[in-house]
Coordinates of C-alpha atoms in Angstrom, one line a residue:
M3 CA -78.0 36.9 0.6
E4 CA -77.9 39.8 -1.9
H5 CA -81.5 39.8 -2.9
E6 CA -84.1 42.1 -1.3
E7 CA -86.9 39.6 -1.3
V8 CA -87.6 36.1 -2.7
K9 CA -91.0 34.3 -2.6
V10 CA -91.4 30.6 -3.5
R11 CA -94.8 29.1 -3.6
R12 CA -96.5 26.0 -5.0
G13 CA -99.2 27.4 -7.2
P14 CA -102.6 26.8 -5.6
R15 CA -104.2 26.3 -9.1
S16 CA -101.4 24.5 -10.9
G17 CA -99.4 22.8 -8.2
L18 CA -96.2 23.9 -9.9
P19 CA -93.4 25.7 -8.1
V20 CA -93.5 29.4 -8.7
V21 CA -90.7 31.8 -7.8
V22 CA -90.4 35.6 -7.8
A23 CA -86.9 36.9 -6.9
I24 CA -86.4 40.7 -6.3
H25 CA -82.7 41.5 -6.5
S26 CA -82.9 45.3 -6.1
R27 CA -85.4 48.1 -6.0
A28 CA -82.8 50.8 -5.4
L29 CA -83.6 52.6 -8.7
G30 CA -87.4 51.9 -8.7
P31 CA -89.8 49.0 -8.9
A32 CA -88.2 45.8 -10.0
A33 CA -88.9 44.6 -13.6
G34 CA -88.1 41.3 -15.2
G35 CA -89.6 38.6 -17.3
I36 CA -91.7 35.5 -16.4
R37 CA -89.8 32.3 -17.4
L38 CA -91.7 29.1 -17.9
R39 CA -89.4 26.1 -18.5
R40 CA -88.6 22.6 -17.4
Y41 CA -86.0 22.0 -14.7
P42 CA -84.5 18.8 -13.3
D43 CA -85.5 20.1 -9.8
W44 CA -87.5 23.2 -8.7
R45 CA -84.4 24.4 -6.9
D46 CA -82.8 24.9 -10.3
G47 CA -85.6 27.2 -11.1
L48 CA -85.0 29.1 -7.9
A49 CA -81.3 29.4 -8.8
D50 CA -82.2 30.6 -12.3
A51 CA -84.5 33.3 -10.8
L52 CA -81.8 34.5 -8.5
R53 CA -79.2 34.8 -11.2
L54 CA -81.5 36.4 -13.7
S55 CA -82.9 38.9 -11.3
E56 CA -79.4 40.1 -10.5
A57 CA -78.7 40.4 -14.2
M58 CA -81.9 42.5 -14.6
T59 CA -80.6 45.0 -11.9
A60 CA -77.4 45.4 -13.9
K61 CA -79.3 45.6 -17.2
N62 CA -81.8 48.3 -16.1
A63 CA -79.1 50.3 -14.3
A64 CA -76.7 50.3 -17.2
A65 CA -79.4 51.3 -19.6
G66 CA -80.3 54.3 -17.4
L67 CA -83.8 53.0 -16.5
D68 CA -85.5 53.9 -13.2
F69 CA -86.2 50.2 -12.5
G70 CA -84.6 47.6 -10.4
G71 CA -84.1 43.9 -11.1
G72 CA -86.5 41.0 -10.6
K73 CA -87.5 37.7 -12.3
S74 CA -90.3 35.1 -12.1
V75 CA -89.9 31.4 -12.8
I76 CA -92.5 28.8 -13.2
A77 CA -90.7 25.5 -12.8
V78 CA -92.2 22.6 -14.7
E79 CA -91.1 19.5 -13.0
P80 CA -89.9 16.2 -14.7
G81 CA -92.7 14.0 -15.9
V82 CA -95.3 16.8 -15.8
E83 CA -97.3 17.3 -19.0
L84 CA -97.8 21.0 -19.6
T85 CA -101.4 20.9 -20.9
P86 CA -103.1 24.2 -22.0
S87 CA -105.2 24.1 -18.8
L88 CA -102.1 23.6 -16.6
R89 CA -100.3 26.4 -18.4
E90 CA -103.2 28.8 -17.8
A91 CA -103.4 27.8 -14.1
A92 CA -99.6 28.4 -13.7
L93 CA -99.8 31.8 -15.4
L94 CA -102.7 32.8 -13.0
D95 CA -100.6 31.6 -10.1
V96 CA -97.6 33.7 -11.0
G97 CA -99.8 36.7 -11.6
E98 CA -101.2 36.3 -8.1
L99 CA -97.7 36.1 -6.6
I100 CA -96.6 39.2 -8.6
E101 CA -99.7 41.0 -7.2
S102 CA -98.6 40.2 -3.7
F103 CA -95.6 42.6 -4.1
G104 CA -98.0 45.5 -4.2
G105 CA -96.6 47.2 -7.3
T106 CA -92.9 46.9 -6.5
Y107 CA -92.4 44.3 -9.2
F108 CA -93.6 44.1 -12.8
G109 CA -93.4 41.1 -15.1
G110 CA -93.3 40.5 -18.8
P111 CA -92.5 37.8 -21.3
D112 CA -89.4 35.7 -21.1
V113 CA -88.2 32.2 -22.2
G114 CA -91.3 30.1 -22.5
T115 CA -93.9 32.9 -22.4
G116 CA -95.1 35.6 -24.8
P117 CA -97.5 38.5 -25.1
D118 CA -100.6 36.3 -25.3
D119 CA -99.6 34.7 -22.0
M120 CA -99.4 38.2 -20.4
V121 CA -103.1 38.5 -21.2
V122 CA -103.7 35.5 -18.9
V123 CA -101.4 36.9 -16.2
R124 CA -103.2 40.2 -16.2
R125 CA -106.3 38.4 -15.0
S126 CA -104.4 38.1 -11.6
T127 CA -102.4 41.3 -11.7
S128 CA -102.2 44.6 -13.6
R129 CA -98.4 44.6 -13.0
V130 CA -97.5 43.2 -16.4
F131 CA -96.0 44.5 -19.6
C132 CA -95.8 43.5 -23.3
L133 CA -99.4 42.6 -23.8
P134 CA -100.5 42.4 -27.5
P135 CA -101.2 45.9 -28.9
E136 CA -104.9 45.1 -29.1
H137 CA -104.8 44.7 -25.4
G138 CA -103.0 47.9 -24.8
G139 CA -99.4 46.7 -24.6
T140 CA -96.4 47.0 -26.9
G141 CA -96.3 43.3 -27.8
S142 CA -93.2 41.2 -28.2
S143 CA -89.9 42.7 -27.1
S144 CA -87.9 40.6 -29.5
I145 CA -87.8 43.3 -32.1
P146 CA -86.2 46.0 -29.9
T147 CA -84.0 43.4 -28.2
A148 CA -82.6 42.4 -31.6
L149 CA -82.2 46.0 -32.6
G150 CA -80.1 46.6 -29.5
V151 CA -78.0 43.5 -30.1
F152 CA -77.3 44.8 -33.7
A153 CA -76.2 48.1 -32.3
A154 CA -73.9 46.3 -29.9
V155 CA -72.5 44.1 -32.6
R156 CA -71.7 47.2 -34.7
A157 CA -70.1 49.0 -31.8
G158 CA -68.0 45.9 -31.0
A159 CA -66.9 45.6 -34.6
R160 CA -65.8 49.3 -34.5
H161 CA -63.7 48.5 -31.5
V162 CA -62.2 45.2 -32.7
F163 CA -61.9 45.8 -36.5
G164 CA -61.8 49.6 -36.7
S165 CA -65.2 50.0 -38.4
P166 CA -68.8 49.1 -37.6
D167 CA -69.2 47.9 -41.2
L168 CA -70.2 44.2 -41.2
A169 CA -69.9 43.7 -45.0
G170 CA -67.8 40.6 -45.6
R171 CA -67.6 39.6 -41.9
T172 CA -68.6 36.1 -40.8
V173 CA -71.1 36.1 -38.0
V174 CA -72.1 32.9 -36.2
I175 CA -75.4 33.0 -34.4
S176 CA -76.0 30.3 -31.8
G177 CA -79.7 30.0 -31.3
L178 CA -82.3 31.0 -33.9
G179 CA -85.2 31.8 -31.7
S180 CA -87.3 35.0 -31.9
V181 CA -84.3 37.3 -31.1
G182 CA -81.6 35.3 -32.8
A183 CA -83.6 35.1 -36.1
L184 CA -84.0 38.9 -36.1
V185 CA -80.3 39.5 -35.4
A186 CA -79.5 37.2 -38.3
R187 CA -81.7 39.3 -40.5
H188 CA -80.0 42.5 -39.4
V189 CA -76.5 41.3 -39.9
A190 CA -77.3 39.7 -43.2
S191 CA -78.8 42.9 -44.5
A192 CA -75.6 44.6 -43.5
G193 CA -73.7 42.3 -45.8
A194 CA -72.4 39.7 -43.4
R195 CA -71.9 36.1 -44.1
V196 CA -74.3 34.5 -41.6
V197 CA -73.9 31.0 -40.1
V198 CA -76.6 29.8 -37.7
S199 CA -77.3 26.9 -35.3
D200 CA -80.2 25.8 -33.2
V201 CA -81.2 22.7 -31.3
D202 CA -84.3 22.6 -33.5
S203 CA -82.9 21.0 -36.7
S204 CA -85.9 22.1 -38.7
K205 CA -84.3 25.6 -38.7
R206 CA -81.7 24.3 -41.1
D207 CA -84.1 25.6 -43.8
S208 CA -83.6 29.2 -42.6
G209 CA -81.7 30.2 -45.7
Y210 CA -78.4 30.7 -43.9
E211 CA -75.4 28.5 -43.6
W212 CA -75.8 25.9 -40.9
V213 CA -73.5 24.4 -38.2
D214 CA -74.4 21.9 -35.6
P215 CA -75.1 23.5 -32.2
E216 CA -72.2 21.8 -30.4
K217 CA -69.8 23.3 -33.0
A218 CA -71.3 26.8 -33.2
L219 CA -69.2 28.6 -30.7
R220 CA -66.0 26.9 -32.0
T221 CA -66.6 27.8 -35.6
P222 CA -64.0 30.2 -37.1
A223 CA -65.7 33.6 -37.5
D224 CA -65.3 37.3 -37.0
I225 CA -68.2 37.6 -34.5
V226 CA -70.0 35.0 -32.4
V227 CA -73.5 35.8 -31.2
P228 CA -74.7 33.6 -28.3
A229 CA -78.5 33.9 -28.6
A230 CA -79.8 30.8 -26.9
V231 CA -79.2 29.6 -23.3
G232 CA -76.8 31.0 -20.8
G233 CA -73.8 29.4 -19.2
V234 CA -72.1 28.8 -22.5
L235 CA -68.8 30.6 -22.0
S236 CA -66.7 28.3 -19.7
P237 CA -63.0 27.9 -19.0
E238 CA -63.1 24.8 -21.2
L239 CA -64.6 26.6 -24.1
V240 CA -62.4 29.7 -24.0
P241 CA -59.3 28.1 -25.6
E242 CA -61.5 26.8 -28.4
L243 CA -63.2 30.0 -29.3
A244 CA -62.2 31.0 -32.9
A245 CA -63.7 34.6 -33.0
P246 CA -62.2 37.8 -31.7
L247 CA -65.6 39.3 -30.8
V248 CA -68.4 37.7 -28.8
V249 CA -71.6 39.7 -28.3
G250 CA -75.2 38.4 -28.0
P251 CA -78.5 38.5 -26.1
A252 CA -78.3 35.2 -24.1
N253 CA -78.4 36.0 -20.4
N254 CA -75.7 35.0 -18.0
Q255 CA -73.3 33.7 -20.6
L256 CA -70.3 33.3 -18.3
T257 CA -70.1 30.2 -16.1
A258 CA -68.1 32.4 -13.7
D259 CA -66.8 36.0 -13.6
A260 CA -63.2 34.7 -14.0
V261 CA -64.1 33.6 -17.5
A262 CA -64.1 37.3 -18.5
D263 CA -60.4 37.5 -17.5
E264 CA -59.6 34.4 -19.5
L265 CA -61.3 35.8 -22.6
A266 CA -59.4 39.1 -22.2
A267 CA -56.1 37.1 -21.8
R268 CA -56.8 35.5 -25.2
G269 CA -57.5 38.8 -26.8
I270 CA -61.2 38.0 -27.2
V271 CA -63.5 41.0 -26.7
W272 CA -66.7 40.0 -24.9
V273 CA -69.6 42.5 -24.6
P274 CA -71.4 41.8 -21.3
D275 CA -74.8 40.3 -22.0
F276 CA -76.7 42.6 -19.7
I277 CA -75.5 45.5 -21.9
A278 CA -76.2 43.9 -25.3
S279 CA -79.6 42.5 -24.4
A280 CA -81.2 45.6 -22.9
G281 CA -83.1 46.7 -25.9
G282 CA -86.4 45.0 -25.0
A283 CA -86.4 46.4 -21.5
V284 CA -85.5 49.8 -22.7
Y285 CA -88.2 50.0 -25.4
T286 CA -90.9 48.4 -23.3
L287 CA -90.4 50.5 -20.2
L288 CA -90.0 53.8 -22.1
R289 CA -93.1 53.1 -24.1
E290 CA -95.4 51.7 -21.5
V291 CA -94.2 53.7 -18.4
E292 CA -92.7 57.0 -19.7
G293 CA -95.0 57.3 -22.7
L294 CA -92.3 57.8 -25.4
D295 CA -93.3 57.3 -29.0
E296 CA -91.9 54.4 -31.0
A297 CA -89.2 56.5 -32.7
A298 CA -87.9 58.0 -29.5
A299 CA -87.9 54.6 -27.8
N300 CA -86.0 53.0 -30.7
A301 CA -83.4 55.8 -30.5
R302 CA -82.8 54.9 -26.9
V303 CA -82.4 51.3 -27.9
E304 CA -79.9 52.2 -30.6
A305 CA -77.9 54.2 -28.0
I306 CA -76.9 50.8 -26.6
G307 CA -74.1 51.0 -29.2
A308 CA -72.7 54.1 -27.5
T309 CA -72.8 52.3 -24.1
V310 CA -70.9 49.4 -25.6
S311 CA -68.3 51.7 -27.1
A312 CA -67.8 53.4 -23.7
V313 CA -67.4 50.1 -21.9
L314 CA -65.0 48.6 -24.4
D315 CA -63.0 51.8 -24.7
G316 CA -62.8 52.0 -20.9
A317 CA -61.6 48.5 -20.6
R318 CA -58.9 49.1 -23.1
D319 CA -57.8 52.4 -21.6
N320 CA -57.9 51.2 -18.0
G321 CA -56.4 47.8 -18.6
T322 CA -59.5 46.0 -17.3
T323 CA -62.2 43.8 -18.8
P324 CA -65.5 44.8 -20.3
L325 CA -67.2 43.0 -17.4
R326 CA -65.4 45.2 -14.9
E327 CA -66.1 48.4 -16.8
A328 CA -69.8 47.5 -17.2
R329 CA -70.1 46.7 -13.5
R330 CA -68.4 50.0 -12.7
L331 CA -71.1 51.7 -14.8
V332 CA -73.9 49.9 -12.9
E333 CA -72.4 50.6 -9.5
A334 CA -72.0 54.3 -10.3
R335 CA -75.7 54.5 -11.2
L336 CA -76.7 52.7 -8.0
A337 CA -74.3 54.8 -5.9
S338 CA -75.7 58.0 -7.4
Q339 CA -79.2 56.9 -6.3
R340 CA -78.0 56.1 -2.8
A341 CA -76.3 59.5 -2.5
F342 CA -79.5 61.2 -3.7
E343 CA -81.6 59.4 -1.1
S344 CA -79.2 60.3 1.7

């Protein structure tokens, strides 16, 4: 087991399975969002928490943050109606579980939760970020997350096409949620032709070109942006990808690490998701913990582009993959901390 600590509890108020997984606190207290979603089985929620907390360790380390990786999951079981009262009870339950870590783990919004939910969680613990501004927080992290993804897209374009200019490029965005919609706005403003997809067909009216979700990642394009669920890049999909650059905010995009080698073998450049999606964590932690102002925090978010360039250039120069170079960056950061402590 690679994780430092994992707690699983059936919420005393909600009766729903609640999980908090701490992958690493080597660099500081663990930080990671609170996910609330339906799972076929609560063990699927546990598996999600384990994967996502490991990804948060990599995300925070690669971004130069003094935080480790953790994740919370509230698993809504099949057949359970998530009423407003049950939702409130579950949020209080997860807050209580977070509080039990004694300040070594901090939560925030994730899939299925938002800033208003953090107000409820705070009734059980103060270890929570991204409350609405009127409650003393920085609000939704979607804006800085999208800004970081846009910086990553431009850096990827520079590497693949020789210029960060997106004018005339075709960009397919799979998932038009809070982050995907903002990324679409950024790349459209930069002159790109934008094609979008989402499981919610009502978003056809977004004003962009539309493609059905099952065809999105197979649509010919210059750049594909996975912005919905993880586990979308598989050995079966790789031969059907029709874009030379893949970069987006969806977590855990690869079904297995070996897919990174398959992408590279086809000449497809993939920017590791834990690099591209770090903007929300960077902005929130720098604002709410280190006290940076908005401009300084946004500058650090935009520096994700420089990290992407270093990873992609390193992969090219060393004959490796972007995943291996990104992991090397993470391990170097963790190793430097271990050396400091010894």
